Amino acid sequence: MRFFKKLFLALPIIALALMFLYGRKQDVSKSLKDEPKCDKVMPVEPITCDPCADEVQKKSYSQGYPICENDLPKAYNAAARIDVCGGLDTYITASFIYWESLSDQIDLAIVETGAGTERTLKILKFDTEYEPGFKVGLGTHFNHDNWDGYVQYTRLHQSESNTFKTGDETQTSFRPFWTVSTFGNVVGDTKARWRMDLDKIDIELGRSYYVGTNLIFRPLLGVDVHWIDQKYSFDSEVATTGILNSSIKNDSWGVGPRFGLNMNWFFYKGFKLFGNLAIDLMFASNEASGSVTQGVTNYSLQKYKKYIVRDVEEGAIGFGWGSYFTNDKWHFDISAAYEIQRYSHTNYMNKYSQAFSSNFATKQIKPGDLFLHGLTVTTRFDF
């Protein structure tokens, strides 16, 4: 009886075990039945892969352009330079500039007209116009922490002339800024010519990095070298004295460290607003010399040489667009900007006239500064 009781208790367990084993057998049979049968193995076509295309798919953003908030770790100035795939990591730039040159102390003369107690003083100003020039540059990227090196050459050679009909009215006195005396009536036209040649080389080391999702900074340091050659000619004729003529030149060069910051703010895809600032502190040399003719008297202006510390400020603000092409194998950028530059202590040409005059002999004379401003259109190609 005890045996049958144990057997009766074991029957449910045996039934559950048989049901479990039967279910497993049915599942295996069904899976084998559903498995597709293949008479022969089909050959696998080799996959041709563009490494640059794979690299583009791995990245969640285009380097050098806006990113999403979680694309990069925070609190790290991640590299934001243009990063082409499989290239030389080199870029070239070319700029067309249309600038106007302005300078202190290049006006012609002060003219006094009228008689008695009612007189008028008028300054004959020298007007300038916009002239074309160009910039060319070459840059490369380094593996060390994504720094880049850049060299740029700027050339702007301008020649301006002004003619004034000073003989059309009677003058009480005529005080040129380019002679050593004051005169009476001028009987002919007064003509002035100013030539300014600027050649400039900037050498920079910089690093582009993300400051925000749409803002990129590029601090830079380097060296600036420039040559500024100027020549001023003045011609007039006075009734009592005769011909007035002066020809004076000022040759200058400067070299020194350069510091700056470039900023790009992207507001829609590849479109951006940008601003660039730079300051140079330079050891500079100025040499002034020339000649003056006043009637029958000829003056030879002995060379005057002056060493100074010159400051140069540069600024630009503009609009641009850029994009990668062909799976990031090359990159193109175009921009337009308003640019302005200032070069201190560049004009010593009328120092002789100011110092010789009894009205100025006891005064310290500040040399004139040079100012440049105008349109800059730039293209950049990375490869």
PDB file of C-alpha atoms in Angstrom, residues 74-340:
ATOM      1  CA  LYS A  74      32.165  69.806 -21.550  1.00  0.00           C
ATOM      2  CA  ALA A  75      34.867  71.920 -19.883  1.00  0.00           C
ATOM      3  CA  TYR A  76      37.351  71.057 -22.635  1.00  0.00           C
ATOM      4  CA  ASN A  77      38.433  73.331 -25.473  1.00  0.00           C
ATOM      5  CA  ALA A  78      37.995  70.679 -28.176  1.00  0.00           C
ATOM      6  CA  ALA A  79      39.711  71.294 -31.494  1.00  0.00           C
ATOM      7  CA  ALA A  80      37.592  73.132 -34.071  1.00  0.00           C
ATOM      8  CA  ARG A  81      40.038  73.445 -36.956  1.00  0.00           C
ATOM      9  CA  ILE A  82      39.033  72.439 -40.464  1.00  0.00           C
ATOM     10  CA  ASP A  83      39.864  68.724 -40.682  1.00  0.00           C
ATOM     11  CA  VAL A  84      39.942  67.304 -44.224  1.00  0.00           C
ATOM     12  CA  CYS A  85      40.200  63.549 -44.715  1.00  0.00           C
ATOM     13  CA  GLY A  86      43.233  61.954 -46.322  1.00  0.00           C
ATOM     14  CA  GLY A  87      44.796  65.267 -47.369  1.00  0.00           C
ATOM     15  CA  LEU A  88      47.859  67.318 -46.555  1.00  0.00           C
ATOM     16  CA  ASP A  89      46.106  69.301 -43.785  1.00  0.00           C
ATOM     17  CA  THR A  90      47.185  72.438 -45.627  1.00  0.00           C
ATOM     18  CA  TYR A  91      45.239  75.480 -46.799  1.00  0.00           C
ATOM     19  CA  ILE A  92      45.774  78.504 -49.017  1.00  0.00           C
ATOM     20  CA  THR A  93      44.055  81.887 -48.923  1.00  0.00           C
ATOM     21  CA  ALA A  94      43.716  84.721 -51.429  1.00  0.00           C
ATOM     22  CA  SER A  95      42.194  88.137 -50.716  1.00  0.00           C
ATOM     23  CA  PHE A  96      41.231  91.098 -52.853  1.00  0.00           C
ATOM     24  CA  ILE A  97      41.447  94.329 -50.870  1.00  0.00           C
ATOM     25  CA  TYR A  98      39.978  97.688 -51.823  1.00  0.00           C
ATOM     26  CA  TRP A  99      41.321 100.082 -49.223  1.00  0.00           C
ATOM     27  CA  GLU A 100      41.759 103.786 -48.660  1.00  0.00           C
ATOM     28  CA  SER A 101      44.971 105.135 -47.146  1.00  0.00           C
ATOM     29  CA  LEU A 102      44.708 108.031 -44.701  1.00  0.00           C
ATOM     30  CA  SER A 103      47.570 109.795 -42.965  1.00  0.00           C
ATOM     31  CA  ASP A 104      48.161 112.581 -40.511  1.00  0.00           C
ATOM     32  CA  GLN A 105      50.101 115.648 -41.673  1.00  0.00           C
ATOM     33  CA  ILE A 106      49.796 115.344 -45.447  1.00  0.00           C
ATOM     34  CA  ASP A 107      47.604 118.439 -46.002  1.00  0.00           C
ATOM     35  CA  LEU A 108      49.089 121.155 -48.226  1.00  0.00           C
ATOM     36  CA  ALA A 109      48.844 124.556 -46.643  1.00  0.00           C
ATOM     37  CA  ILE A 110      46.943 127.161 -44.662  1.00  0.00           C
ATOM     38  CA  VAL A 111      45.587 130.007 -46.803  1.00  0.00           C
ATOM     39  CA  GLU A 112      44.579 133.349 -45.298  1.00  0.00           C
ATOM     40  CA  THR A 113      42.146 135.448 -47.348  1.00  0.00           C
ATOM     41  CA  GLY A 114      40.383 138.761 -46.779  1.00  0.00           C
ATOM     42  CA  ALA A 115      41.537 142.156 -45.554  1.00  0.00           C
ATOM     43  CA  GLY A 116      41.245 144.374 -42.521  1.00  0.00           C
ATOM     44  CA  THR A 117      39.510 142.870 -39.534  1.00  0.00           C
ATOM     45  CA  GLU A 118      37.553 140.247 -41.515  1.00  0.00           C
ATOM     46  CA  ARG A 119      39.808 137.385 -42.599  1.00  0.00           C
ATOM     47  CA  THR A 120      39.358 133.692 -43.308  1.00  0.00           C
ATOM     48  CA  LEU A 121      41.730 130.787 -42.733  1.00  0.00           C
ATOM     49  CA  LYS A 122      41.325 127.731 -44.918  1.00  0.00           C
ATOM     50  CA  ILE A 123      43.251 124.462 -44.809  1.00  0.00           C
ATOM     51  CA  LEU A 124      43.966 122.872 -48.175  1.00  0.00           C
ATOM     52  CA  LYS A 125      43.324 119.241 -47.347  1.00  0.00           C
ATOM     53  CA  PHE A 126      44.748 116.267 -49.193  1.00  0.00           C
ATOM     54  CA  ASP A 127      41.988 113.875 -50.274  1.00  0.00           C
ATOM     55  CA  THR A 128      42.545 110.187 -50.981  1.00  0.00           C
ATOM     56  CA  GLU A 129      40.616 107.461 -52.778  1.00  0.00           C
ATOM     57  CA  TYR A 130      40.201 103.685 -52.554  1.00  0.00           C
ATOM     58  CA  GLU A 131      42.795 101.618 -54.369  1.00  0.00           C
ATOM     59  CA  PRO A 132      43.082  97.838 -55.008  1.00  0.00           C
ATOM     60  CA  GLY A 133      45.616  95.476 -53.447  1.00  0.00           C
ATOM     61  CA  PHE A 134      45.858  91.844 -52.443  1.00  0.00           C
ATOM     62  CA  LYS A 135      46.788  89.295 -49.777  1.00  0.00           C
ATOM     63  CA  VAL A 136      47.993  85.707 -50.199  1.00  0.00           C
ATOM     64  CA  GLY A 137      48.502  83.160 -47.439  1.00  0.00           C
ATOM     65  CA  LEU A 138      49.619  79.600 -46.752  1.00  0.00           C
ATOM     66  CA  GLY A 139      48.778  77.558 -43.651  1.00  0.00           C
ATOM     67  CA  THR A 140      49.189  74.048 -42.275  1.00  0.00           C
ATOM     68  CA  HIS A 141      47.938  72.064 -39.279  1.00  0.00           C
ATOM     69  CA  PHE A 142      50.179  70.311 -36.763  1.00  0.00           C
ATOM     70  CA  ASN A 143      49.508  67.052 -34.947  1.00  0.00           C
ATOM     71  CA  HIS A 144      50.593  68.586 -31.653  1.00  0.00           C
ATOM     72  CA  ASP A 145      47.314  69.556 -29.947  1.00  0.00           C
ATOM     73  CA  ASN A 146      45.767  70.711 -33.269  1.00  0.00           C
ATOM     74  CA  TRP A 147      47.744  73.946 -33.588  1.00  0.00           C
ATOM     75  CA  ASP A 148      48.145  75.555 -36.999  1.00  0.00           C
ATOM     76  CA  GLY A 149      50.766  77.777 -38.616  1.00  0.00           C
ATOM     77  CA  TYR A 150      49.923  80.543 -41.081  1.00  0.00           C
ATOM     78  CA  VAL A 151      51.959  82.994 -43.189  1.00  0.00           C
ATOM     79  CA  GLN A 152      50.313  85.897 -45.038  1.00  0.00           C
ATOM     80  CA  TYR A 153      51.688  88.585 -47.360  1.00  0.00           C
ATOM     81  CA  THR A 154      49.849  91.892 -47.885  1.00  0.00           C
ATOM     82  CA  ARG A 155      50.606  94.345 -50.694  1.00  0.00           C
ATOM     83  CA  LEU A 156      49.035  97.779 -51.054  1.00  0.00           C
ATOM     84  CA  HIS A 157      50.739 100.376 -53.284  1.00  0.00           C
ATOM     85  CA  GLN A 158      48.858 103.643 -53.725  1.00  0.00           C
ATOM     86  CA  SER A 159      49.549 106.891 -55.543  1.00  0.00           C
ATOM     87  CA  GLU A 160      47.317 109.929 -55.000  1.00  0.00           C
ATOM     88  CA  SER A 161      47.362 113.494 -56.367  1.00  0.00           C
ATOM     89  CA  ASN A 162      45.429 116.680 -55.589  1.00  0.00           C
ATOM     90  CA  THR A 163      45.228 119.984 -57.466  1.00  0.00           C
ATOM     91  CA  PHE A 164      43.933 123.193 -55.909  1.00  0.00           C
ATOM     92  CA  LYS A 165      42.997 126.370 -57.784  1.00  0.00           C
ATOM     93  CA  THR A 166      44.664 128.597 -55.238  1.00  0.00           C
ATOM     94  CA  GLY A 167      45.256 131.353 -57.824  1.00  0.00           C
ATOM     95  CA  ASP A 168      41.542 132.065 -58.233  1.00  0.00           C
ATOM     96  CA  GLU A 169      41.370 134.197 -55.102  1.00  0.00           C
ATOM     97  CA  THR A 170      43.639 136.785 -53.472  1.00  0.00           C
ATOM     98  CA  GLN A 171      45.477 135.547 -50.416  1.00  0.00           C
ATOM     99  CA  THR A 172      46.845 137.623 -47.597  1.00  0.00           C
ATOM    100  CA  SER A 173      49.295 134.836 -46.749  1.00  0.00           C
ATOM    101  CA  PHE A 174      50.086 131.320 -47.901  1.00  0.00           C
ATOM    102  CA  ARG A 175      51.718 128.962 -45.405  1.00  0.00           C
ATOM    103  CA  PRO A 176      52.685 125.603 -46.945  1.00  0.00           C
ATOM    104  CA  PHE A 177      53.298 122.657 -44.647  1.00  0.00           C
ATOM    105  CA  TRP A 178      56.173 121.542 -46.884  1.00  0.00           C
ATOM    106  CA  THR A 179      58.393 124.637 -47.077  1.00  0.00           C
ATOM    107  CA  VAL A 180      60.273 126.677 -44.503  1.00  0.00           C
ATOM    108  CA  SER A 181      58.670 130.099 -45.120  1.00  0.00           C
ATOM    109  CA  THR A 182      55.339 131.918 -45.388  1.00  0.00           C
ATOM    110  CA  PHE A 183      54.437 133.588 -48.704  1.00  0.00           C
ATOM    111  CA  GLY A 184      52.017 135.988 -50.312  1.00  0.00           C
ATOM    112  CA  ASN A 185      49.800 135.422 -53.314  1.00  0.00           C
ATOM    113  CA  VAL A 186      49.991 132.163 -55.242  1.00  0.00           C
ATOM    114  CA  VAL A 187      49.634 132.805 -58.979  1.00  0.00           C
ATOM    115  CA  GLY A 188      49.233 129.249 -60.259  1.00  0.00           C
ATOM    116  CA  ASP A 189      47.750 125.949 -59.208  1.00  0.00           C
ATOM    117  CA  THR A 190      49.020 124.137 -56.152  1.00  0.00           C
ATOM    118  CA  LYS A 191      49.661 120.463 -56.781  1.00  0.00           C
ATOM    119  CA  ALA A 192      50.515 117.668 -54.376  1.00  0.00           C
ATOM    120  CA  ARG A 193      51.307 114.006 -54.904  1.00  0.00           C
ATOM    121  CA  TRP A 194      51.573 111.289 -52.241  1.00  0.00           C
ATOM    122  CA  ARG A 195      52.770 107.755 -52.808  1.00  0.00           C
ATOM    123  CA  MET A 196      52.495 105.079 -50.151  1.00  0.00           C
ATOM    124  CA  ASP A 197      53.795 101.514 -50.589  1.00  0.00           C
ATOM    125  CA  LEU A 198      52.991  98.915 -47.926  1.00  0.00           C
ATOM    126  CA  ASP A 199      54.456  95.400 -47.925  1.00  0.00           C
ATOM    127  CA  LYS A 200      53.614  93.289 -44.896  1.00  0.00           C
ATOM    128  CA  ILE A 201      54.283  89.704 -43.738  1.00  0.00           C
ATOM    129  CA  ASP A 202      52.375  88.114 -40.840  1.00  0.00           C
ATOM    130  CA  ILE A 203      53.560  84.836 -39.308  1.00  0.00           C
ATOM    131  CA  GLU A 204      51.042  83.246 -36.919  1.00  0.00           C
ATOM    132  CA  LEU A 205      50.695  80.223 -34.665  1.00  0.00           C
ATOM    133  CA  GLY A 206      47.097  79.620 -33.581  1.00  0.00           C
ATOM    134  CA  ARG A 207      44.607  77.036 -32.340  1.00  0.00           C
ATOM    135  CA  SER A 208      40.881  76.880 -33.138  1.00  0.00           C
ATOM    136  CA  TYR A 209      38.595  75.472 -30.439  1.00  0.00           C
ATOM    137  CA  TYR A 210      34.920  75.359 -29.489  1.00  0.00           C
ATOM    138  CA  VAL A 211      33.694  77.880 -26.948  1.00  0.00           C
ATOM    139  CA  GLY A 212      30.026  77.000 -27.461  1.00  0.00           C
ATOM    140  CA  THR A 213      27.973  74.929 -29.860  1.00  0.00           C
ATOM    141  CA  ASN A 214      28.089  77.693 -32.495  1.00  0.00           C
ATOM    142  CA  LEU A 215      31.067  79.793 -31.394  1.00  0.00           C
ATOM    143  CA  ILE A 216      34.717  79.121 -32.284  1.00  0.00           C
ATOM    144  CA  PHE A 217      37.761  81.051 -31.046  1.00  0.00           C
ATOM    145  CA  ARG A 218      41.274  81.052 -32.495  1.00  0.00           C
ATOM    146  CA  PRO A 219      43.837  82.835 -30.301  1.00  0.00           C
ATOM    147  CA  LEU A 220      47.109  83.512 -32.070  1.00  0.00           C
ATOM    148  CA  LEU A 221      50.635  84.750 -31.539  1.00  0.00           C
ATOM    149  CA  GLY A 222      53.435  85.345 -33.981  1.00  0.00           C
ATOM    150  CA  VAL A 223      55.654  87.903 -35.688  1.00  0.00           C
ATOM    151  CA  ASP A 224      54.861  90.859 -37.947  1.00  0.00           C
ATOM    152  CA  VAL A 225      57.279  92.446 -40.425  1.00  0.00           C
ATOM    153  CA  HIS A 226      56.423  95.395 -42.659  1.00  0.00           C
ATOM    154  CA  TRP A 227      57.931  98.023 -44.953  1.00  0.00           C
ATOM    155  CA  ILE A 228      56.231 101.394 -45.515  1.00  0.00           C
ATOM    156  CA  ASP A 229      57.785 103.713 -48.123  1.00  0.00           C
ATOM    157  CA  GLN A 230      56.267 107.151 -48.678  1.00  0.00           C
ATOM    158  CA  LYS A 231      57.063 110.074 -50.944  1.00  0.00           C
ATOM    159  CA  TYR A 232      55.405 113.492 -51.001  1.00  0.00           C
ATOM    160  CA  SER A 233      55.827 116.135 -53.727  1.00  0.00           C
ATOM    161  CA  PHE A 234      54.527 119.706 -53.532  1.00  0.00           C
ATOM    162  CA  ASP A 235      54.518 122.294 -56.355  1.00  0.00           C
ATOM    163  CA  SER A 236      53.265 125.861 -56.415  1.00  0.00           C
ATOM    164  CA  GLU A 237      54.271 129.348 -57.619  1.00  0.00           C
ATOM    165  CA  VAL A 238      54.275 132.620 -55.710  1.00  0.00           C
ATOM    166  CA  ALA A 239      54.147 136.028 -57.445  1.00  0.00           C
ATOM    167  CA  THR A 240      57.045 137.555 -55.519  1.00  0.00           C
ATOM    168  CA  THR A 241      59.259 134.517 -54.868  1.00  0.00           C
ATOM    169  CA  GLY A 242      58.732 132.238 -57.831  1.00  0.00           C
ATOM    170  CA  ILE A 243      58.539 128.473 -57.885  1.00  0.00           C
ATOM    171  CA  LEU A 244      57.933 126.522 -54.714  1.00  0.00           C
ATOM    172  CA  ASN A 245      58.847 122.868 -54.891  1.00  0.00           C
ATOM    173  CA  SER A 246      59.497 120.150 -52.331  1.00  0.00           C
ATOM    174  CA  SER A 247      60.138 116.430 -52.623  1.00  0.00           C
ATOM    175  CA  ILE A 248      60.470 114.472 -49.381  1.00  0.00           C
ATOM    176  CA  LYS A 249      60.427 110.742 -48.687  1.00  0.00           C
ATOM    177  CA  ASN A 250      60.060 108.618 -45.580  1.00  0.00           C
ATOM    178  CA  ASP A 251      61.238 104.981 -45.611  1.00  0.00           C
ATOM    179  CA  SER A 252      60.217 102.862 -42.647  1.00  0.00           C
ATOM    180  CA  TRP A 253      60.361  99.255 -41.521  1.00  0.00           C
ATOM    181  CA  GLY A 254      59.217  97.458 -38.398  1.00  0.00           C
ATOM    182  CA  VAL A 255      59.428  94.019 -36.783  1.00  0.00           C
ATOM    183  CA  GLY A 256      57.904  92.685 -33.587  1.00  0.00           C
ATOM    184  CA  PRO A 257      55.547  90.259 -31.833  1.00  0.00           C
ATOM    185  CA  ARG A 258      51.930  89.837 -32.864  1.00  0.00           C
ATOM    186  CA  PHE A 259      48.937  88.857 -30.692  1.00  0.00           C
ATOM    187  CA  GLY A 260      45.341  88.374 -31.722  1.00  0.00           C
ATOM    188  CA  LEU A 261      42.014  86.562 -31.626  1.00  0.00           C
ATOM    189  CA  ASN A 262      39.765  85.317 -34.452  1.00  0.00           C
ATOM    190  CA  MET A 263      36.091  84.571 -33.726  1.00  0.00           C
ATOM    191  CA  ASN A 264      33.473  82.707 -35.812  1.00  0.00           C
ATOM    192  CA  TRP A 265      29.785  82.560 -34.880  1.00  0.00           C
ATOM    193  CA  PHE A 266      27.652  80.211 -37.000  1.00  0.00           C
ATOM    194  CA  PHE A 267      23.980  81.138 -37.233  1.00  0.00           C
ATOM    195  CA  TYR A 268      22.713  78.860 -40.052  1.00  0.00           C
ATOM    196  CA  LYS A 269      24.493  75.759 -41.340  1.00  0.00           C
ATOM    197  CA  GLY A 270      27.764  77.000 -42.911  1.00  0.00           C
ATOM    198  CA  PHE A 271      26.911  80.716 -42.695  1.00  0.00           C
ATOM    199  CA  LYS A 272      28.781  82.748 -40.117  1.00  0.00           C
ATOM    200  CA  LEU A 273      29.575  86.172 -38.738  1.00  0.00           C
ATOM    201  CA  PHE A 274      33.188  86.707 -37.751  1.00  0.00           C
ATOM    202  CA  GLY A 275      35.463  89.235 -36.115  1.00  0.00           C
ATOM    203  CA  ASN A 276      39.265  89.424 -36.026  1.00  0.00           C
ATOM    204  CA  LEU A 277      41.457  91.509 -33.727  1.00  0.00           C
ATOM    205  CA  ALA A 278      45.249  91.815 -33.594  1.00  0.00           C
ATOM    206  CA  ILE A 279      47.880  94.080 -32.097  1.00  0.00           C
ATOM    207  CA  ASP A 280      51.582  94.279 -32.947  1.00  0.00           C
ATOM    208  CA  LEU A 281      54.300  95.889 -30.835  1.00  0.00           C
ATOM    209  CA  MET A 282      57.230  96.621 -33.109  1.00  0.00           C
ATOM    210  CA  PHE A 283      60.731  97.972 -33.132  1.00  0.00           C
ATOM    211  CA  ALA A 284      60.697 100.355 -36.110  1.00  0.00           C
ATOM    212  CA  SER A 285      63.017 102.631 -38.078  1.00  0.00           C
ATOM    213  CA  ASN A 286      62.130 105.820 -39.970  1.00  0.00           C
ATOM    214  CA  GLU A 287      64.402 107.653 -42.423  1.00  0.00           C
ATOM    215  CA  ALA A 288      63.317 111.011 -43.875  1.00  0.00           C
ATOM    216  CA  SER A 289      65.198 113.032 -46.512  1.00  0.00           C
ATOM    217  CA  GLY A 290      64.520 115.264 -49.492  1.00  0.00           C
ATOM    218  CA  SER A 291      64.921 118.697 -51.025  1.00  0.00           C
ATOM    219  CA  VAL A 292      63.052 122.026 -51.127  1.00  0.00           C
ATOM    220  CA  THR A 293      63.258 124.855 -53.673  1.00  0.00           C
ATOM    221  CA  GLN A 294      61.984 128.329 -52.800  1.00  0.00           C
ATOM    222  CA  GLY A 295      62.597 130.660 -55.717  1.00  0.00           C
ATOM    223  CA  VAL A 296      66.343 130.750 -56.265  1.00  0.00           C
ATOM    224  CA  THR A 297      67.154 129.086 -52.942  1.00  0.00           C
ATOM    225  CA  ASN A 298      67.667 125.325 -52.808  1.00  0.00           C
ATOM    226  CA  TYR A 299      67.526 123.410 -49.531  1.00  0.00           C
ATOM    227  CA  SER A 300      68.956 119.931 -49.150  1.00  0.00           C
ATOM    228  CA  LEU A 301      67.300 118.101 -46.289  1.00  0.00           C
ATOM    229  CA  GLN A 302      69.882 115.954 -44.564  1.00  0.00           C
ATOM    230  CA  LYS A 303      68.725 112.437 -43.753  1.00  0.00           C
ATOM    231  CA  TYR A 304      66.893 112.203 -40.439  1.00  0.00           C
ATOM    232  CA  LYS A 305      66.812 108.760 -38.835  1.00  0.00           C
ATOM    233  CA  LYS A 306      64.627 107.823 -35.897  1.00  0.00           C
ATOM    234  CA  TYR A 307      64.172 104.509 -34.045  1.00  0.00           C
ATOM    235  CA  ILE A 308      60.879 104.052 -32.243  1.00  0.00           C
ATOM    236  CA  VAL A 309      58.519 101.457 -30.768  1.00  0.00           C
ATOM    237  CA  ARG A 310      55.484 101.297 -33.055  1.00  0.00           C
ATOM    238  CA  ASP A 311      52.062  99.875 -32.251  1.00  0.00           C
ATOM    239  CA  VAL A 312      49.863  98.436 -35.007  1.00  0.00           C
ATOM    240  CA  GLU A 313      46.180  97.680 -34.434  1.00  0.00           C
ATOM    241  CA  GLU A 314      44.043  95.615 -36.804  1.00  0.00           C
ATOM    242  CA  GLY A 315      40.346  94.808 -36.802  1.00  0.00           C
ATOM    243  CA  ALA A 316      37.854  93.168 -39.167  1.00  0.00           C
ATOM    244  CA  ILE A 317      34.181  92.244 -39.050  1.00  0.00           C
ATOM    245  CA  GLY A 318      32.360  90.368 -41.763  1.00  0.00           C
ATOM    246  CA  PHE A 319      30.163  87.617 -43.134  1.00  0.00           C
ATOM    247  CA  GLY A 320      31.135  84.277 -44.668  1.00  0.00           C
ATOM    248  CA  TRP A 321      30.137  80.787 -45.766  1.00  0.00           C
ATOM    249  CA  GLY A 322      32.036  77.502 -45.975  1.00  0.00           C
ATOM    250  CA  SER A 323      31.509  73.777 -46.424  1.00  0.00           C
ATOM    251  CA  TYR A 324      33.201  70.404 -46.762  1.00  0.00           C
ATOM    252  CA  PHE A 325      32.984  68.578 -50.095  1.00  0.00           C
ATOM    253  CA  THR A 326      33.458  65.003 -51.409  1.00  0.00           C
ATOM    254  CA  ASN A 327      33.234  63.175 -48.072  1.00  0.00           C
ATOM    255  CA  ASP A 328      35.324  65.810 -46.284  1.00  0.00           C
ATOM    256  CA  LYS A 329      38.239  65.410 -48.699  1.00  0.00           C
ATOM    257  CA  TRP A 330      38.445  69.175 -49.256  1.00  0.00           C
ATOM    258  CA  HIS A 331      36.929  72.353 -47.907  1.00  0.00           C
ATOM    259  CA  PHE A 332      36.100  75.780 -49.361  1.00  0.00           C
ATOM    260  CA  ASP A 333      35.304  79.075 -47.629  1.00  0.00           C
ATOM    261  CA  ILE A 334      34.484  82.576 -48.900  1.00  0.00           C
ATOM    262  CA  SER A 335      34.001  85.774 -46.866  1.00  0.00           C
ATOM    263  CA  ALA A 336      33.667  89.542 -47.127  1.00  0.00           C
ATOM    264  CA  ALA A 337      34.712  91.956 -44.374  1.00  0.00           C
ATOM    265  CA  TYR A 338      35.258  95.571 -43.484  1.00  0.00           C
ATOM    266  CA  GLU A 339      38.838  95.880 -42.269  1.00  0.00           C
ATOM    267  CA  ILE A 340      40.732  98.683 -40.559  1.00  0.00           C
TER     268      ILE A 340
END
